[in-house]
C-alpha cells in the first residue's frame, strides 16, 4: 500500500515506487517469515518456540499431550481435527509462556526494585495487537504468544513494560531508562516483527 497526497499523479506515484525498489525488495526478504500462510494444523507445519523453528509432529494417543523432541513439537492426541490441534497447541503455548515468565520475571524485577520501581501484579493472556501492556494501576500484562519469540526479545518486552511503571509514555525519559537497563533493545525489538500469529 502506498499513501500519497490526494492530487498526486500516477506517474509521480510510479516514480516514487521505482526509486524505493531496493528498500522494498530488502524488506520483503527481511520480513518473509512475517507474511505467512494461515496454519492448517497439519503434520509437518513449522511453528516458532523461544526463537527456534520446530516441525509439528502429530501422533495418535489416548491422551492430549505436547512435548518437544529434537527439532519437533510432538503433539499426541486422540482427535486429529485441525480445530482440536489448534486448541491443544494454544493451551500448551500458554502454559509454557506462563512458566517461562514466572521464571524470568524475578531477575528483571530485582533490577527495577533497586530503582524503586515495583509492579502491582501480572496478568498473562493472548493479545492480537500488543506484546505487553502496563495499566495506570501498575499492572503488567504479557502476551502469552511471546513464547514464540527469542529469549532476548521476551526480556525486552518485560523490561519495556517495567519502564512504563516509571514513565507512562515513550518519551525521552522512558527511552533513557530502557537504554540504561537494556542497551541492545533496538536490535532485539526488530526480531519481534517476524513472529507469525495463529
CSV table of N, CA and C in Angstrom, one decimal, residues 23-84:
chain,number,residue,atom,x,y,z
A,23,UNK,N,14.8,-0.7,-1.4
A,23,UNK,CA,14.3,-0.8,0.0
A,23,UNK,C,13.2,-1.8,0.2
A,24,UNK,N,12.3,-1.8,-0.8
A,24,UNK,CA,11.1,-2.7,-0.8
A,24,UNK,C,11.6,-4.1,-0.9
A,25,UNK,N,12.5,-4.4,-1.8
A,25,UNK,CA,13.0,-5.8,-2.0
A,25,UNK,C,13.7,-6.3,-0.8
A,26,UNK,N,14.6,-5.4,-0.2
A,26,UNK,CA,15.3,-5.8,1.0
A,26,UNK,C,14.4,-6.1,2.1
A,27,UNK,N,13.3,-5.4,2.3
A,27,UNK,CA,12.4,-5.6,3.4
A,27,UNK,C,11.5,-6.8,3.2
A,28,UNK,N,11.2,-7.0,1.9
A,28,UNK,CA,10.4,-8.2,1.6
A,28,UNK,C,11.1,-9.5,2.0
A,29,UNK,N,12.4,-9.5,1.8
A,29,UNK,CA,13.3,-10.6,2.1
A,29,UNK,C,13.4,-10.7,3.7
A,30,UNK,N,13.7,-9.5,4.3
A,30,UNK,CA,13.9,-9.4,5.7
A,30,UNK,C,12.7,-10.0,6.5
A,31,UNK,N,11.5,-9.6,6.0
A,31,UNK,CA,10.3,-10.0,6.7
A,31,UNK,C,9.5,-11.1,6.1
A,32,UNK,N,10.2,-12.0,5.3
A,32,UNK,CA,9.5,-13.0,4.6
A,32,UNK,C,8.7,-14.0,5.5
A,33,UNK,N,9.2,-14.2,6.7
A,33,UNK,CA,8.6,-15.1,7.6
A,33,UNK,C,7.3,-14.4,8.2
A,34,UNK,N,7.2,-13.1,8.1
A,34,UNK,CA,6.0,-12.4,8.7
A,34,UNK,C,4.8,-12.6,7.8
A,35,UNK,N,5.0,-12.8,6.5
A,35,UNK,CA,3.9,-13.0,5.6
A,35,UNK,C,3.7,-14.5,5.4
A,36,UNK,N,3.0,-15.1,6.3
A,36,UNK,CA,2.9,-16.5,6.3
A,36,UNK,C,1.5,-16.9,5.9
A,37,UNK,N,1.3,-18.1,5.4
A,37,UNK,CA,0.0,-18.7,5.1
A,37,UNK,C,-0.7,-19.1,6.4
A,38,UNK,N,-2.0,-19.0,6.5
A,38,UNK,CA,-2.6,-19.4,7.7
A,38,UNK,C,-2.3,-20.9,8.0
A,39,UNK,N,-2.2,-21.2,9.3
A,39,UNK,CA,-1.9,-22.6,9.6
A,39,UNK,C,-3.1,-23.5,9.3
A,40,UNK,N,-2.7,-24.7,8.9
A,40,UNK,CA,-3.7,-25.7,8.7
A,40,UNK,C,-3.7,-26.8,9.8
A,41,UNK,N,-2.7,-26.6,10.7
A,41,UNK,CA,-2.6,-27.5,11.9
A,41,UNK,C,-2.5,-29.0,11.4
A,42,UNK,N,-1.5,-29.1,10.5
A,42,UNK,CA,-1.3,-30.5,10.0
A,42,UNK,C,0.2,-30.9,10.3
A,43,UNK,N,0.4,-32.2,10.2
A,43,UNK,CA,1.7,-32.8,10.4
A,43,UNK,C,2.7,-32.1,9.5
A,44,UNK,N,3.9,-31.7,10.0
A,44,UNK,CA,5.0,-31.1,9.2
A,44,UNK,C,5.0,-29.6,9.2
A,45,UNK,N,4.0,-28.9,9.6
A,45,UNK,CA,4.0,-27.4,9.6
A,45,UNK,C,5.0,-26.9,10.6
A,46,UNK,N,5.5,-25.7,10.3
A,46,UNK,CA,6.6,-25.1,11.1
A,46,UNK,C,6.0,-24.2,12.2
A,47,UNK,N,6.4,-24.3,13.4
A,47,UNK,CA,5.9,-23.4,14.5
A,47,UNK,C,7.1,-22.9,15.2
A,48,UNK,N,7.0,-21.6,15.7
A,48,UNK,CA,8.1,-21.0,16.5
A,48,UNK,C,7.9,-21.2,17.9
A,49,UNK,N,9.0,-21.4,18.6
A,49,UNK,CA,9.0,-21.5,20.1
A,49,UNK,C,10.4,-21.1,20.6
A,50,UNK,N,10.4,-20.1,21.5
A,50,UNK,CA,11.6,-19.5,22.0
A,50,UNK,C,12.6,-19.1,21.0
A,51,UNK,N,12.1,-18.6,19.9
A,51,UNK,CA,13.0,-18.1,18.8
A,51,UNK,C,13.5,-19.2,17.8
A,52,UNK,N,13.1,-20.4,18.0
A,52,UNK,CA,13.5,-21.5,17.1
A,52,UNK,C,12.3,-22.0,16.4
A,53,UNK,N,12.6,-22.7,15.3
A,53,UNK,CA,11.5,-23.3,14.4
A,53,UNK,C,11.5,-24.8,14.7
A,54,UNK,N,10.2,-25.3,14.8
A,54,UNK,CA,10.0,-26.7,15.1
A,54,UNK,C,9.0,-27.2,14.1
A,55,UNK,N,9.1,-28.4,13.7
A,55,UNK,CA,8.2,-29.1,12.8
A,55,UNK,C,7.1,-29.8,13.7
A,56,UNK,N,5.8,-29.6,13.4
A,56,UNK,CA,4.8,-30.2,14.1
A,56,UNK,C,4.6,-31.6,13.8
A,57,UNK,N,4.7,-32.5,14.8
A,57,UNK,CA,4.6,-33.9,14.6
A,57,UNK,C,3.4,-34.4,15.3
A,58,UNK,N,2.3,-34.9,14.6
A,58,UNK,CA,1.1,-35.3,15.2
A,58,UNK,C,1.0,-36.8,15.3
A,59,UNK,N,0.8,-37.3,16.5
A,59,UNK,CA,0.8,-38.8,16.7
A,59,UNK,C,-0.5,-39.1,17.5
A,60,UNK,N,-1.0,-40.3,17.2
A,60,UNK,CA,-2.2,-40.8,17.9
A,60,UNK,C,-1.9,-41.3,19.3
A,61,UNK,N,-2.8,-40.9,20.2
A,61,UNK,CA,-2.7,-41.3,21.6
A,61,UNK,C,-4.1,-41.2,22.3
A,62,UNK,N,-4.1,-41.9,23.4
A,62,UNK,CA,-5.4,-41.9,24.2
A,62,UNK,C,-5.6,-40.6,25.0
A,63,UNK,N,-4.5,-39.8,25.1
A,63,UNK,CA,-4.5,-38.5,25.9
A,63,UNK,C,-3.9,-37.4,25.0
A,64,UNK,N,-4.3,-36.2,25.3
A,64,UNK,CA,-3.7,-35.0,24.7
A,64,UNK,C,-2.4,-34.6,25.4
A,65,UNK,N,-1.3,-34.5,24.7
A,65,UNK,CA,0.0,-34.2,25.3
A,65,UNK,C,0.9,-33.6,24.3
A,66,UNK,N,1.6,-32.6,24.7
A,66,UNK,CA,2.6,-31.9,23.8
A,66,UNK,C,4.0,-31.9,24.4
A,67,UNK,N,5.0,-32.2,23.7
A,67,UNK,CA,6.4,-32.1,24.1
A,67,UNK,C,7.3,-31.7,23.0
A,68,UNK,N,8.5,-31.3,23.3
A,68,UNK,CA,9.5,-31.0,22.3
A,68,UNK,C,10.5,-32.2,22.3
A,69,UNK,N,10.7,-32.7,21.1
A,69,UNK,CA,11.6,-33.8,20.9
A,69,UNK,C,12.5,-33.5,19.7
A,70,UNK,N,13.8,-33.3,20.0
A,70,UNK,CA,14.7,-32.9,18.9
A,70,UNK,C,14.2,-31.6,18.3
A,71,UNK,N,14.0,-31.6,17.0
A,71,UNK,CA,13.5,-30.4,16.3
A,71,UNK,C,12.0,-30.4,16.0
A,72,UNK,N,11.3,-31.2,16.8
A,72,UNK,CA,9.8,-31.4,16.6
A,72,UNK,C,9.0,-30.9,17.8
A,73,UNK,N,7.9,-30.3,17.6
A,73,UNK,CA,6.9,-30.2,18.6
A,73,UNK,C,5.9,-31.4,18.4
A,74,UNK,N,6.0,-32.4,19.3
A,74,UNK,CA,5.3,-33.6,19.2
A,74,UNK,C,3.9,-33.5,19.9
A,75,UNK,N,2.9,-33.5,19.2
A,75,UNK,CA,1.5,-33.4,19.7
A,75,UNK,C,0.8,-34.8,19.6
A,76,UNK,N,0.5,-35.3,20.8
A,76,UNK,CA,-0.2,-36.6,20.8
A,76,UNK,C,-1.7,-36.4,21.2
A,77,UNK,N,-2.6,-37.0,20.4
A,77,UNK,CA,-4.0,-36.7,20.7
A,77,UNK,C,-4.8,-37.9,20.1
A,78,UNK,N,-6.0,-38.0,20.6
A,78,UNK,CA,-7.0,-38.9,20.0
A,78,UNK,C,-7.9,-38.3,19.0
A,79,UNK,N,-7.8,-37.0,18.8
A,79,UNK,CA,-8.6,-36.2,17.9
A,79,UNK,C,-7.7,-35.4,17.0
A,80,UNK,N,-7.5,-35.7,15.7
A,80,UNK,CA,-6.6,-35.0,14.8
A,80,UNK,C,-7.3,-33.9,14.0
A,81,UNK,N,-8.5,-33.6,14.4
A,81,UNK,CA,-9.2,-32.4,13.8
A,81,UNK,C,-8.4,-31.2,14.0
A,82,UNK,N,-8.2,-30.4,12.9
A,82,UNK,CA,-7.4,-29.2,13.0
A,82,UNK,C,-7.8,-28.2,14.1
A,83,UNK,N,-9.1,-28.1,14.3
A,83,UNK,CA,-9.6,-27.2,15.4
A,83,UNK,C,-9.1,-27.7,16.8
A,84,UNK,N,-9.1,-29.0,16.9
A,84,UNK,CA,-8.6,-29.6,18.2
A,84,UNK,C,-7.1,-29.4,18.3
